[in-house]
mmCIF file of C-alpha atoms in Angstrom:
data_model
loop_
_atom_site.group_PDB
_atom_site.id
_atom_site.type_symbol
_atom_site.label_atom_id
_atom_site.label_comp_id
_atom_site.label_asym_id
_atom_site.label_seq_id
_atom_site.Cartn_x
_atom_site.Cartn_y
_atom_site.Cartn_z
ATOM 1 C CA UNK H 156 13.962 41.811 -47.628
ATOM 2 C CA UNK H 157 15.407 43.847 -44.742
ATOM 3 C CA UNK H 158 13.177 43.560 -41.677
ATOM 4 C CA UNK H 159 12.935 45.720 -38.555
ATOM 5 C CA UNK H 160 13.882 44.452 -35.123
ATOM 6 C CA UNK H 161 10.394 43.473 -33.923
ATOM 7 C CA UNK H 162 9.621 41.750 -37.215
ATOM 8 C CA UNK H 163 12.769 39.647 -36.907
ATOM 9 C CA UNK H 164 12.029 38.969 -33.230
ATOM 10 C CA UNK H 165 8.644 37.539 -34.141
ATOM 11 C CA UNK H 166 9.349 35.749 -37.418
ATOM 12 C CA UNK H 167 13.000 34.728 -37.775
ATOM 13 C CA UNK H 168 13.567 31.062 -36.997
ATOM 14 C CA UNK H 169 9.797 30.447 -36.879
ATOM 15 C CA UNK H 170 8.749 30.598 -40.501
ATOM 16 C CA UNK H 171 5.814 28.164 -41.024
ATOM 17 C CA UNK H 172 6.796 24.911 -42.750
ATOM 18 C CA UNK H 173 4.475 24.179 -45.668
ATOM 19 C CA UNK H 174 6.306 21.125 -47.011
ATOM 20 C CA UNK H 175 4.260 17.990 -47.563
ATOM 21 C CA UNK H 176 3.557 16.341 -44.233
ATOM 22 C CA UNK H 177 4.399 19.466 -42.213
ATOM 23 C CA UNK H 178 1.728 21.160 -40.097
ATOM 24 C CA UNK H 179 2.494 24.834 -40.743
ATOM 25 C CA UNK H 180 3.072 25.735 -37.090
ATOM 26 C CA UNK H 181 3.085 29.502 -36.527
ATOM 27 C CA UNK H 182 4.988 28.973 -33.269
ATOM 28 C CA UNK H 183 7.815 26.441 -33.351
ATOM 29 C CA UNK H 184 6.778 23.412 -31.280
ATOM 30 C CA UNK H 185 8.797 21.923 -28.440
ATOM 31 C CA UNK H 186 10.764 19.004 -29.865
ATOM 32 C CA UNK H 187 11.319 16.884 -26.769
ATOM 33 C CA UNK H 188 12.759 13.850 -28.506
ATOM 34 C CA UNK H 189 16.337 13.163 -27.460
ATOM 35 C CA UNK H 190 17.103 11.168 -30.599
ATOM 36 C CA UNK H 191 15.954 11.145 -34.226
ATOM 37 C CA UNK H 192 15.227 8.097 -36.390
ATOM 38 C CA UNK H 193 16.787 7.674 -39.838
ATOM 39 C CA UNK H 194 15.362 6.246 -43.014
ATOM 40 C CA UNK H 195 18.823 4.840 -43.691
ATOM 41 C CA UNK H 196 21.823 4.603 -41.379
ATOM 42 C CA UNK H 197 24.080 6.898 -43.398
ATOM 43 C CA UNK H 198 21.789 9.967 -43.444
ATOM 44 C CA UNK H 199 20.451 11.775 -40.360
ATOM 45 C CA UNK H 200 16.874 12.920 -40.897
ATOM 46 C CA UNK H 201 16.950 16.661 -41.743
ATOM 47 C CA UNK H 202 20.429 16.722 -40.229
ATOM 48 C CA UNK H 203 19.247 15.789 -36.724
ATOM 49 C CA UNK H 204 20.882 12.932 -34.799
ATOM 50 C CA UNK H 205 20.753 13.618 -31.056
ATOM 51 C CA UNK H 206 19.341 16.601 -29.173
ATOM 52 C CA UNK H 207 22.652 17.543 -27.563
ATOM 53 C CA UNK H 208 24.108 17.954 -31.046
ATOM 54 C CA UNK H 209 21.123 19.793 -32.504
ATOM 55 C CA UNK H 210 17.429 20.173 -31.834
ATOM 56 C CA UNK H 211 14.779 21.848 -34.028
ATOM 57 C CA UNK H 212 13.494 24.088 -31.232
ATOM 58 C CA UNK H 213 16.968 25.180 -30.175
ATOM 59 C CA UNK H 214 17.967 25.705 -33.800
ATOM 60 C CA UNK H 215 15.004 28.040 -34.286
ATOM 61 C CA UNK H 216 16.110 30.066 -31.266
ATOM 62 C CA UNK H 217 19.703 30.198 -32.482
ATOM 63 C CA UNK H 218 18.529 31.542 -35.835
ATOM 64 C CA UNK H 219 16.434 34.190 -34.105
ATOM 65 C CA UNK H 220 19.299 35.241 -31.803
ATOM 66 C CA UNK H 221 21.636 35.640 -34.759
ATOM 67 C CA UNK H 222 19.051 37.738 -36.621
ATOM 68 C CA UNK H 223 18.485 40.052 -33.649
ATOM 69 C CA UNK H 224 22.216 40.770 -33.389
ATOM 70 C CA UNK H 225 22.681 41.081 -37.179
ATOM 71 C CA UNK H 226 25.064 38.150 -36.789
ATOM 72 C CA UNK H 227 25.902 35.187 -38.985
ATOM 73 C CA UNK H 228 25.714 32.647 -36.157
ATOM 74 C CA UNK H 229 23.922 32.120 -32.851
ATOM 75 C CA UNK H 230 24.433 29.394 -30.254
ATOM 76 C CA UNK H 231 22.224 28.681 -27.242
ATOM 77 C CA UNK H 232 23.471 27.296 -23.933
ATOM 78 C CA UNK H 233 22.046 26.115 -20.627
ATOM 79 C CA UNK H 234 23.045 29.362 -18.849
ATOM 80 C CA UNK H 235 24.992 32.539 -19.391
ATOM 81 C CA UNK H 236 27.944 31.069 -17.537
ATOM 82 C CA UNK H 237 27.754 27.933 -19.691
ATOM 83 C CA UNK H 238 28.021 30.197 -22.728
ATOM 84 C CA UNK H 239 30.982 32.049 -21.174
ATOM 85 C CA UNK H 240 32.695 28.787 -20.200
ATOM 86 C CA UNK H 241 32.360 27.402 -23.720
ATOM 87 C CA UNK H 242 33.873 30.570 -25.206
ATOM 88 C CA UNK H 243 36.891 30.278 -22.893
ATOM 89 C CA UNK H 244 37.276 26.530 -23.420
ATOM 90 C CA UNK H 245 37.051 26.928 -27.180
ATOM 91 C CA UNK H 246 39.383 29.844 -27.724
ATOM 92 C CA UNK H 247 41.980 29.733 -24.922
ATOM 93 C CA UNK H 248 44.555 27.271 -23.610
ATOM 94 C CA UNK H 249 46.867 26.920 -20.609
ATOM 95 C CA UNK H 250 49.251 29.851 -20.406
ATOM 96 C CA UNK H 251 46.900 32.337 -22.041
ATOM 97 C CA UNK H 252 45.991 35.640 -20.435
ATOM 98 C CA UNK H 253 42.710 37.602 -20.350
ATOM 99 C CA UNK H 254 42.196 41.322 -19.799
ATOM 100 C CA UNK H 255 38.875 41.808 -17.995
ATOM 101 C CA UNK H 256 36.800 44.782 -16.904
ATOM 102 C CA UNK H 257 37.211 45.346 -13.147
ATOM 103 C CA UNK H 258 33.426 45.517 -12.662
ATOM 104 C CA UNK H 259 32.433 42.234 -14.282
ATOM 105 C CA UNK H 260 29.428 40.273 -13.056
ATOM 106 C CA UNK H 261 30.498 38.327 -9.972
ATOM 107 C CA UNK H 262 29.825 34.961 -11.615
ATOM 108 C CA UNK H 263 32.037 35.796 -14.593
ATOM 109 C CA UNK H 264 34.815 37.023 -12.325
ATOM 110 C CA UNK H 265 34.519 33.857 -10.211
ATOM 111 C CA UNK H 266 34.697 31.762 -13.381
ATOM 112 C CA UNK H 267 37.869 33.476 -14.554
ATOM 113 C CA UNK H 268 39.609 33.936 -11.196
ATOM 114 C CA UNK H 269 38.607 30.772 -9.332
ATOM 115 C CA UNK H 270 37.928 28.170 -12.013
ATOM 116 C CA UNK H 271 39.955 28.771 -15.166
ATOM 117 C CA UNK H 272 42.990 29.879 -13.177
ATOM 118 C CA UNK H 273 43.226 26.189 -12.224
ATOM 119 C CA UNK H 274 43.719 25.392 -15.914
ATOM 120 C CA UNK H 275 46.497 27.919 -16.410
ATOM 121 C CA UNK H 276 44.396 30.792 -17.764
ATOM 122 C CA UNK H 277 45.113 34.045 -15.915
ATOM 123 C CA UNK H 278 43.164 37.312 -15.844
ATOM 124 C CA UNK H 279 44.083 40.928 -15.121
ATOM 125 C CA UNK H 280 41.284 43.359 -14.251
ATOM 126 C CA UNK H 281 41.333 47.013 -15.272
ATOM 127 C CA UNK H 282 39.002 49.976 -15.312
ATOM 128 C CA UNK H 283 38.048 49.736 -18.962
ATOM 129 C CA UNK H 284 36.228 53.069 -18.888
ATOM 130 C CA UNK H 285 39.738 54.386 -19.555
ATOM 131 C CA UNK H 286 40.553 52.734 -22.872
ATOM 132 C CA UNK H 287 44.296 53.136 -22.380
ATOM 133 C CA UNK H 288 44.113 50.870 -19.318
ATOM 134 C CA UNK H 289 43.093 47.980 -21.536
ATOM 135 C CA UNK H 290 46.081 48.357 -23.838
ATOM 136 C CA UNK H 291 48.495 48.810 -20.929
ATOM 137 C CA UNK H 292 47.320 45.496 -19.417
ATOM 138 C CA UNK H 293 48.092 43.485 -22.564
ATOM 139 C CA UNK H 294 50.906 40.952 -22.157
ATOM 140 C CA UNK H 295 52.684 38.749 -24.699
ATOM 141 C CA UNK H 296 50.401 35.922 -23.531
ATOM 142 C CA UNK H 297 47.165 37.927 -23.767
ATOM 143 C CA UNK H 298 44.655 36.339 -26.120
ATOM 144 C CA UNK H 299 41.292 37.804 -25.162
ATOM 145 C CA UNK H 300 39.622 40.953 -23.790
ATOM 146 C CA UNK H 301 36.379 40.475 -21.853
ATOM 147 C CA UNK H 302 34.159 43.447 -21.092
ATOM 148 C CA UNK H 303 30.613 44.352 -20.152
ATOM 149 C CA UNK H 304 29.029 47.643 -21.109
ATOM 150 C CA UNK H 305 27.203 48.671 -19.010
ATOM 151 C CA UNK H 306 28.866 46.756 -16.204
ATOM 152 C CA UNK H 307 27.231 44.943 -13.331
ATOM 153 C CA UNK H 308 26.397 46.573 -10.910
ATOM 154 C CA UNK H 309 28.122 49.967 -11.328
ATOM 155 C CA UNK H 310 26.892 50.560 -14.893
ATOM 156 C CA UNK H 311 30.256 51.687 -16.207
ATOM 157 C CA UNK H 312 30.470 52.195 -19.947
ATOM 158 C CA UNK H 313 33.345 51.029 -22.138
ATOM 159 C CA UNK H 314 34.117 52.479 -25.540
ATOM 160 C CA UNK H 315 33.525 49.272 -27.477
ATOM 161 C CA UNK H 316 34.731 50.594 -30.826
ATOM 162 C CA UNK H 317 37.976 51.925 -29.351
ATOM 163 C CA UNK H 318 38.674 48.679 -27.493
ATOM 164 C CA UNK H 319 37.857 46.695 -30.643
ATOM 165 C CA UNK H 320 40.562 48.642 -32.470
ATOM 166 C CA UNK H 321 43.046 47.800 -29.713
ATOM 167 C CA UNK H 322 42.060 44.125 -29.932
ATOM 168 C CA UNK H 323 42.562 44.043 -33.692
ATOM 169 C CA UNK H 324 45.871 45.915 -33.421
ATOM 170 C CA UNK H 325 47.225 43.218 -31.090
ATOM 171 C CA UNK H 326 45.500 40.243 -32.719
ATOM 172 C CA UNK H 327 43.206 39.643 -29.735
ATOM 173 C CA UNK H 328 39.621 38.432 -29.406
ATOM 174 C CA UNK H 329 37.106 40.928 -27.990
ATOM 175 C CA UNK H 330 34.149 39.462 -26.103
ATOM 176 C CA UNK H 331 31.337 41.751 -24.947
ATOM 177 C CA UNK H 332 28.694 40.662 -22.454
ATOM 178 C CA UNK H 333 25.634 42.521 -23.730
ATOM 179 C CA UNK H 334 23.126 41.132 -21.239
ATOM 180 C CA UNK H 335 22.138 44.471 -19.695
ATOM 181 C CA UNK H 336 21.097 46.180 -22.935
ATOM 182 C CA UNK H 337 20.112 43.204 -25.110
ATOM 183 C CA UNK H 338 20.440 43.354 -28.907
ATOM 184 C CA UNK H 339 17.556 45.826 -28.937
ATOM 185 C CA UNK H 340 19.592 48.685 -27.462
ATOM 186 C CA UNK H 341 23.151 47.701 -28.402
ATOM 187 C CA UNK H 342 24.903 45.575 -31.029
ATOM 188 C CA UNK H 343 28.551 45.010 -30.018
ATOM 189 C CA UNK H 344 29.372 43.081 -33.200
ATOM 190 C CA UNK H 345 28.586 46.139 -35.285
ATOM 191 C CA UNK H 346 30.918 48.133 -33.015
ATOM 192 C CA UNK H 347 33.812 45.778 -33.746
ATOM 193 C CA UNK H 348 33.473 43.045 -31.113
ATOM 194 C CA UNK H 349 34.239 39.471 -32.189
ATOM 195 C CA UNK H 350 31.791 37.699 -29.888
ATOM 196 C CA UNK H 351 28.715 38.780 -27.957
ATOM 197 C CA UNK H 352 27.646 36.830 -24.884
ATOM 198 C CA UNK H 353 24.240 36.884 -23.205
ATOM 199 C CA UNK H 354 22.445 35.501 -20.247
ATOM 200 C CA UNK H 355 19.144 34.945 -22.059
ATOM 201 C CA UNK H 356 17.644 34.354 -18.615
ATOM 202 C CA UNK H 357 17.471 38.134 -18.417
ATOM 203 C CA UNK H 358 15.887 40.435 -21.014
ATOM 204 C CA UNK H 359 15.771 38.102 -24.005
ATOM 205 C CA UNK H 360 13.705 35.499 -22.145
ATOM 206 C CA UNK H 361 12.233 38.263 -20.069
ATOM 207 C CA UNK H 362 9.912 36.384 -17.721
ATOM 208 C CA UNK H 363 12.176 34.891 -15.024
ATOM 209 C CA UNK H 364 11.172 31.366 -15.985
ATOM 210 C CA UNK H 365 13.847 30.095 -18.392
ATOM 211 C CA UNK H 366 17.540 29.797 -17.562
ATOM 212 C CA UNK H 367 19.749 30.192 -20.614
ATOM 213 C CA UNK H 368 22.747 31.739 -22.320
ATOM 214 C CA UNK H 369 23.778 32.625 -25.841
ATOM 215 C CA UNK H 370 26.688 33.566 -28.063
ATOM 216 C CA UNK H 371 26.415 35.460 -31.344
ATOM 217 C CA UNK H 372 29.268 35.989 -33.797
ATOM 218 C CA UNK H 373 30.288 36.319 -37.450
ATOM 219 C CA UNK H 374 33.694 34.616 -37.603
ATOM 220 C CA UNK H 375 33.525 31.188 -39.287
ATOM 221 C CA UNK H 376 36.582 29.830 -37.469
ATOM 222 C CA UNK H 377 35.429 30.862 -34.002
ATOM 223 C CA UNK H 378 31.960 29.506 -34.757
ATOM 224 C CA UNK H 379 33.294 26.074 -35.739
ATOM 225 C CA UNK H 380 35.264 25.859 -32.479
ATOM 226 C CA UNK H 381 32.324 27.000 -30.347
ATOM 227 C CA UNK H 382 29.814 24.740 -32.104
ATOM 228 C CA UNK H 383 32.143 21.767 -31.694
ATOM 229 C CA UNK H 384 32.459 22.365 -27.946
ATOM 230 C CA UNK H 385 28.772 23.148 -27.557
ATOM 231 C CA UNK H 386 28.228 19.540 -28.604
ATOM 232 C CA UNK H 387 31.356 18.046 -27.016
ATOM 233 C CA UNK H 388 30.896 19.686 -23.606
ATOM 234 C CA UNK H 389 27.122 19.455 -23.763
ATOM 235 C CA UNK H 390 25.955 22.553 -21.859
ATOM 236 C CA UNK H 391 23.077 23.061 -24.299
ATOM 237 C CA UNK H 392 19.739 24.749 -23.788
ATOM 238 C CA UNK H 393 16.862 22.315 -23.345
ATOM 239 C CA UNK H 394 14.028 22.218 -25.893
ATOM 240 C CA UNK H 395 11.536 23.505 -23.330
ATOM 241 C CA UNK H 396 13.709 26.462 -22.281
ATOM 242 C CA UNK H 397 14.453 27.131 -25.953
ATOM 243 C CA UNK H 398 10.705 27.381 -26.552
ATOM 244 C CA UNK H 399 10.191 29.741 -23.611
ATOM 245 C CA UNK H 400 13.076 31.928 -24.766
ATOM 246 C CA UNK H 401 11.697 31.993 -28.320
ATOM 247 C CA UNK H 402 8.375 33.155 -26.928
ATOM 248 C CA UNK H 403 9.971 35.780 -24.710
ATOM 249 C CA UNK H 404 12.135 37.204 -27.486
ATOM 250 C CA UNK H 405 9.079 38.086 -29.563
ATOM 251 C CA UNK H 406 8.160 40.939 -27.207
ATOM 252 C CA UNK H 407 11.719 42.104 -26.484
ATOM 253 C CA UNK H 408 11.330 45.473 -28.230
ATOM 254 C CA UNK H 409 8.148 46.562 -26.471
ATOM 255 C CA UNK H 410 9.416 45.327 -23.113
ATOM 256 C CA UNK H 411 12.757 47.135 -23.406
ATOM 257 C CA UNK H 412 11.011 50.415 -24.140
ATOM 258 C CA UNK H 413 8.887 50.119 -21.000
ATOM 259 C CA UNK H 414 11.847 48.965 -18.888
ATOM 260 C CA UNK H 415 13.729 52.064 -19.987
ATOM 261 C CA UNK H 416 10.810 54.430 -19.448
ATOM 262 C CA UNK H 417 10.351 53.181 -15.882
ATOM 263 C CA UNK H 418 14.074 53.130 -15.092
ATOM 264 C CA UNK H 419 14.548 56.733 -16.183
ATOM 265 C CA UNK H 420 11.548 57.894 -14.157
ATOM 266 C CA UNK H 421 12.752 56.042 -11.068
ATOM 267 C CA UNK H 422 16.293 57.362 -11.505
ATOM 268 C CA UNK H 423 14.958 60.919 -11.720
ATOM 269 C CA UNK H 424 12.929 60.388 -8.542
ATOM 270 C CA UNK H 425 15.872 58.942 -6.609
ATOM 271 C CA UNK H 426 18.116 61.801 -7.743
ATOM 272 C CA UNK H 427 15.821 64.213 -5.897
ATOM 273 C CA UNK H 428 15.894 62.318 -2.577
ATOM 274 C CA UNK H 429 18.162 63.537 0.221
ATOM 275 C CA UNK H 430 18.386 59.962 1.528
ATOM 276 C CA UNK H 431 20.311 58.842 -1.558
ATOM 277 C CA UNK H 432 24.056 59.459 -1.903
ATOM 278 C CA UNK H 433 24.249 58.800 -5.630
ATOM 279 C CA UNK H 434 22.219 57.377 -8.475
ATOM 280 C CA UNK H 435 23.914 55.474 -11.290
ATOM 281 C CA UNK H 436 22.005 55.200 -14.563
ATOM 282 C CA UNK H 437 23.490 55.744 -18.043
ATOM 283 C CA UNK H 438 20.342 57.619 -19.087
ATOM 284 C CA UNK H 439 20.985 60.416 -16.581
ATOM 285 C CA UNK H 440 23.063 63.328 -17.831
ATOM 286 C CA UNK H 441 24.883 63.141 -14.492
ATOM 287 C CA UNK H 442 26.369 59.780 -15.506
ATOM 288 C CA UNK H 443 30.060 60.403 -16.320
ATOM 289 C CA UNK H 444 29.776 58.498 -19.605
ATOM 290 C CA UNK H 445 26.346 59.655 -20.681
ATOM 291 C CA UNK H 446 27.641 60.968 -24.018
ATOM 292 C CA UNK H 447 29.549 57.758 -24.797
ATOM 293 C CA UNK H 448 26.566 55.618 -23.889
ATOM 294 C CA UNK H 449 24.323 57.684 -26.129
ATOM 295 C CA UNK H 450 26.793 57.429 -29.019
ATOM 296 C CA UNK H 451 27.040 53.613 -29.098
ATOM 297 C CA UNK H 452 23.571 52.527 -27.994
ATOM 298 C CA UNK H 453 19.989 53.272 -28.959
ATOM 299 C CA UNK H 454 18.839 53.217 -25.329
ATOM 300 C CA UNK H 455 19.940 52.974 -21.713
ATOM 301 C CA UNK H 456 18.218 49.847 -20.432
ATOM 302 C CA UNK H 457 16.231 48.952 -17.351
ATOM 303 C CA UNK H 458 18.892 48.575 -14.658
ATOM 304 C CA UNK H 459 19.990 51.280 -12.251
ATOM 305 C CA UNK H 460 21.986 51.329 -9.047
ATOM 306 C CA UNK H 461 21.959 53.766 -6.176
ATOM 307 C CA UNK H 462 23.754 54.202 -2.881
ATOM 308 C CA UNK H 463 21.653 54.696 0.220
ATOM 309 C CA UNK H 464 22.873 57.079 2.895
ATOM 310 C CA UNK H 465 23.320 54.771 5.892
ATOM 311 C CA UNK H 466 24.501 51.272 6.743
ATOM 312 C CA UNK H 467 23.970 47.744 5.460
ATOM 313 C CA UNK H 468 21.174 47.409 7.999
ATOM 314 C CA UNK H 469 19.511 50.518 6.585
ATOM 315 C CA UNK H 470 19.750 49.042 3.088
ATOM 316 C CA UNK H 471 18.223 45.764 4.265
ATOM 317 C CA UNK H 472 15.437 47.655 6.052
ATOM 318 C CA UNK H 473 14.667 49.611 2.894
ATOM 319 C CA UNK H 474 14.365 46.419 0.867
ATOM 320 C CA UNK H 475 12.090 44.848 3.476
ATOM 321 C CA UNK H 476 9.622 47.751 3.189
ATOM 322 C CA UNK H 477 9.157 47.433 -0.576
ATOM 323 C CA UNK H 478 5.935 45.826 -1.767
ATOM 324 C CA UNK H 479 6.219 45.671 -5.561
ATOM 325 C CA UNK H 480 9.981 45.101 -5.801
ATOM 326 C CA UNK H 481 10.959 41.563 -4.852
ATOM 327 C CA UNK H 482 14.330 41.142 -3.162
ATOM 328 C CA UNK H 483 15.959 38.674 -5.509
ATOM 329 C CA UNK H 484 18.995 38.117 -7.687
ATOM 330 C CA UNK H 485 18.781 38.228 -11.476
ATOM 331 C CA UNK H 486 17.297 40.969 -13.631
ATOM 332 C CA UNK H 487 15.546 41.630 -16.904
ATOM 333 C CA UNK H 488 12.171 40.092 -16.099
ATOM 334 C CA UNK H 489 8.817 41.836 -16.435
ATOM 335 C CA UNK H 490 8.638 42.143 -12.656
ATOM 336 C CA UNK H 491 10.783 44.618 -10.696
ATOM 337 C CA UNK H 492 13.593 43.213 -8.570
ATOM 338 C CA UNK H 493 16.001 44.762 -6.108
ATOM 339 C CA UNK H 494 19.162 43.454 -4.466
ATOM 340 C CA UNK H 495 22.265 44.361 -2.456
ATOM 341 C CA UNK H 496 25.253 43.247 -4.569
ATOM 342 C CA UNK H 497 27.728 43.076 -1.673
ATOM 343 C CA UNK H 498 25.787 40.291 0.035
ATOM 344 C CA UNK H 499 24.033 38.795 -2.979
ATOM 345 C CA UNK H 500 25.225 38.772 -6.612
ATOM 346 C CA UNK H 501 28.777 39.924 -5.815
ATOM 347 C CA UNK H 502 29.298 38.204 -2.465
ATOM 348 C CA UNK H 503 31.873 35.914 -4.133
ATOM 349 C CA UNK H 504 34.023 38.953 -4.983
ATOM 350 C CA UNK H 505 36.545 39.627 -2.178
ATOM 351 C CA UNK H 506 35.464 42.499 0.079
ATOM 352 C CA UNK H 507 38.594 44.534 -0.620
ATOM 353 C CA UNK H 508 37.994 44.222 -4.369
ATOM 354 C CA UNK H 509 34.334 45.202 -4.014
ATOM 355 C CA UNK H 510 35.169 48.276 -1.972
ATOM 356 C CA UNK H 511 37.989 49.293 -4.303
ATOM 357 C CA UNK H 512 35.582 49.136 -7.225
ATOM 358 C CA UNK H 513 32.887 51.098 -5.393
ATOM 359 C CA UNK H 514 30.516 48.288 -4.446
ATOM 360 C CA UNK H 515 29.626 49.391 -0.925
ATOM 361 C CA UNK H 516 27.278 47.692 1.523
ATOM 362 C CA UNK H 517 24.614 50.313 0.802
ATOM 363 C CA UNK H 518 24.783 50.019 -2.971
ATOM 364 C CA UNK H 519 21.450 48.725 -4.238
ATOM 365 C CA UNK H 520 20.875 47.411 -7.756
ATOM 366 C CA UNK H 521 17.414 47.701 -9.250
ATOM 367 C CA UNK H 522 16.017 45.759 -12.185
ATOM 368 C CA UNK H 523 13.086 47.962 -13.110
ATOM 369 C CA UNK H 524 10.188 45.980 -14.507
ATOM 370 C CA UNK H 525 7.339 46.968 -16.806
ATOM 371 C CA UNK H 526 4.694 47.734 -14.179
ATOM 372 C CA UNK H 527 2.925 51.117 -14.049
ATOM 373 C CA UNK H 528 5.529 53.831 -13.593
ATOM 374 C CA UNK H 529 3.699 55.681 -10.809
ATOM 375 C CA UNK H 530 3.202 52.487 -8.821
ATOM 376 C CA UNK H 531 6.934 51.806 -8.803
ATOM 377 C CA UNK H 532 7.808 55.336 -7.741
ATOM 378 C CA UNK H 533 5.220 55.279 -4.959
ATOM 379 C CA UNK H 534 6.614 51.990 -3.691
ATOM 380 C CA UNK H 535 10.045 53.627 -3.351
ATOM 381 C CA UNK H 536 8.556 56.734 -1.751
ATOM 382 C CA UNK H 537 6.930 54.724 1.014
ATOM 383 C CA UNK H 538 10.040 52.585 1.602
ATOM 384 C CA UNK H 539 12.185 55.703 2.016
ATOM 385 C CA UNK H 540 9.953 57.212 4.717
#
């Protein structure tokens, strides 16, 4: 039976167990045991040996994540960066080269430029909104292309299908970080990507209370390598955080719709203010890649950025006047958050790189929550006075 997104979000991975001795839990319980006893030494009970290797609660989440992305496999990790690290460790070696989007999340860029460079893995960054730039950056040693769409924090859009064709033409692996849109609004695997990466801390968990990351994919070979290193490296999601993420994922569809509704309304309001230099939101027709975004997604998400007319001090003053929007890093929770990337999420990116990419000191990123739309707009109105 083919199920809709919300049905899969609620039921997949959490089918009640009616076998003899089972309790028929509607919600998968938290399996806190770190080890599992065997009836005989040669056979692990139900395939479980040690929680790092596999855990019933985490397995349920991994099944749900795969279902939501229409993928064959899902893997859950202790953070988004743990998921990214395991992908790189599993699929690359010293001497390999990566082509990355120039507007990657600061933590991903730090991982590639400051950590894996020490192990002989180099990265070139290009503006992947121009597909030709990606192909031009490919070297004989290139093995992987890493993009976000939309990007963080400038919400640039890459043509995933076109880049997937380039990757296949050159025998490369395409990884897409789909955190901003979640599997509800975009499915990179169906657009030709090999691997999708998530910070489940964001929209999938959705409540700012469970750190986590995930990978979804269809390729058997890549899965075997990733699953091996998930166990060998050990950056796995805990049973408790797996449970919280399972619970959060059940309401992903309804939350994403409200996030989007509020983000579009707020973007429209900001576009009419003379105190704002520019508003960046893929759902606005003024966005340079509005048509592309509409063609490869079913929605525009809950994140927008805008540039205040003024100085860093003006931006900080604006944030201090907000009542409903908390000044905090992260995004994708039910509550609205606001931040200044240049001194917060992207502070690790060199200033000259930030400015070249358009991340100014007055650029403000907003994670629009699911509160009442009018309340959020009024909060911004008062802060702009």
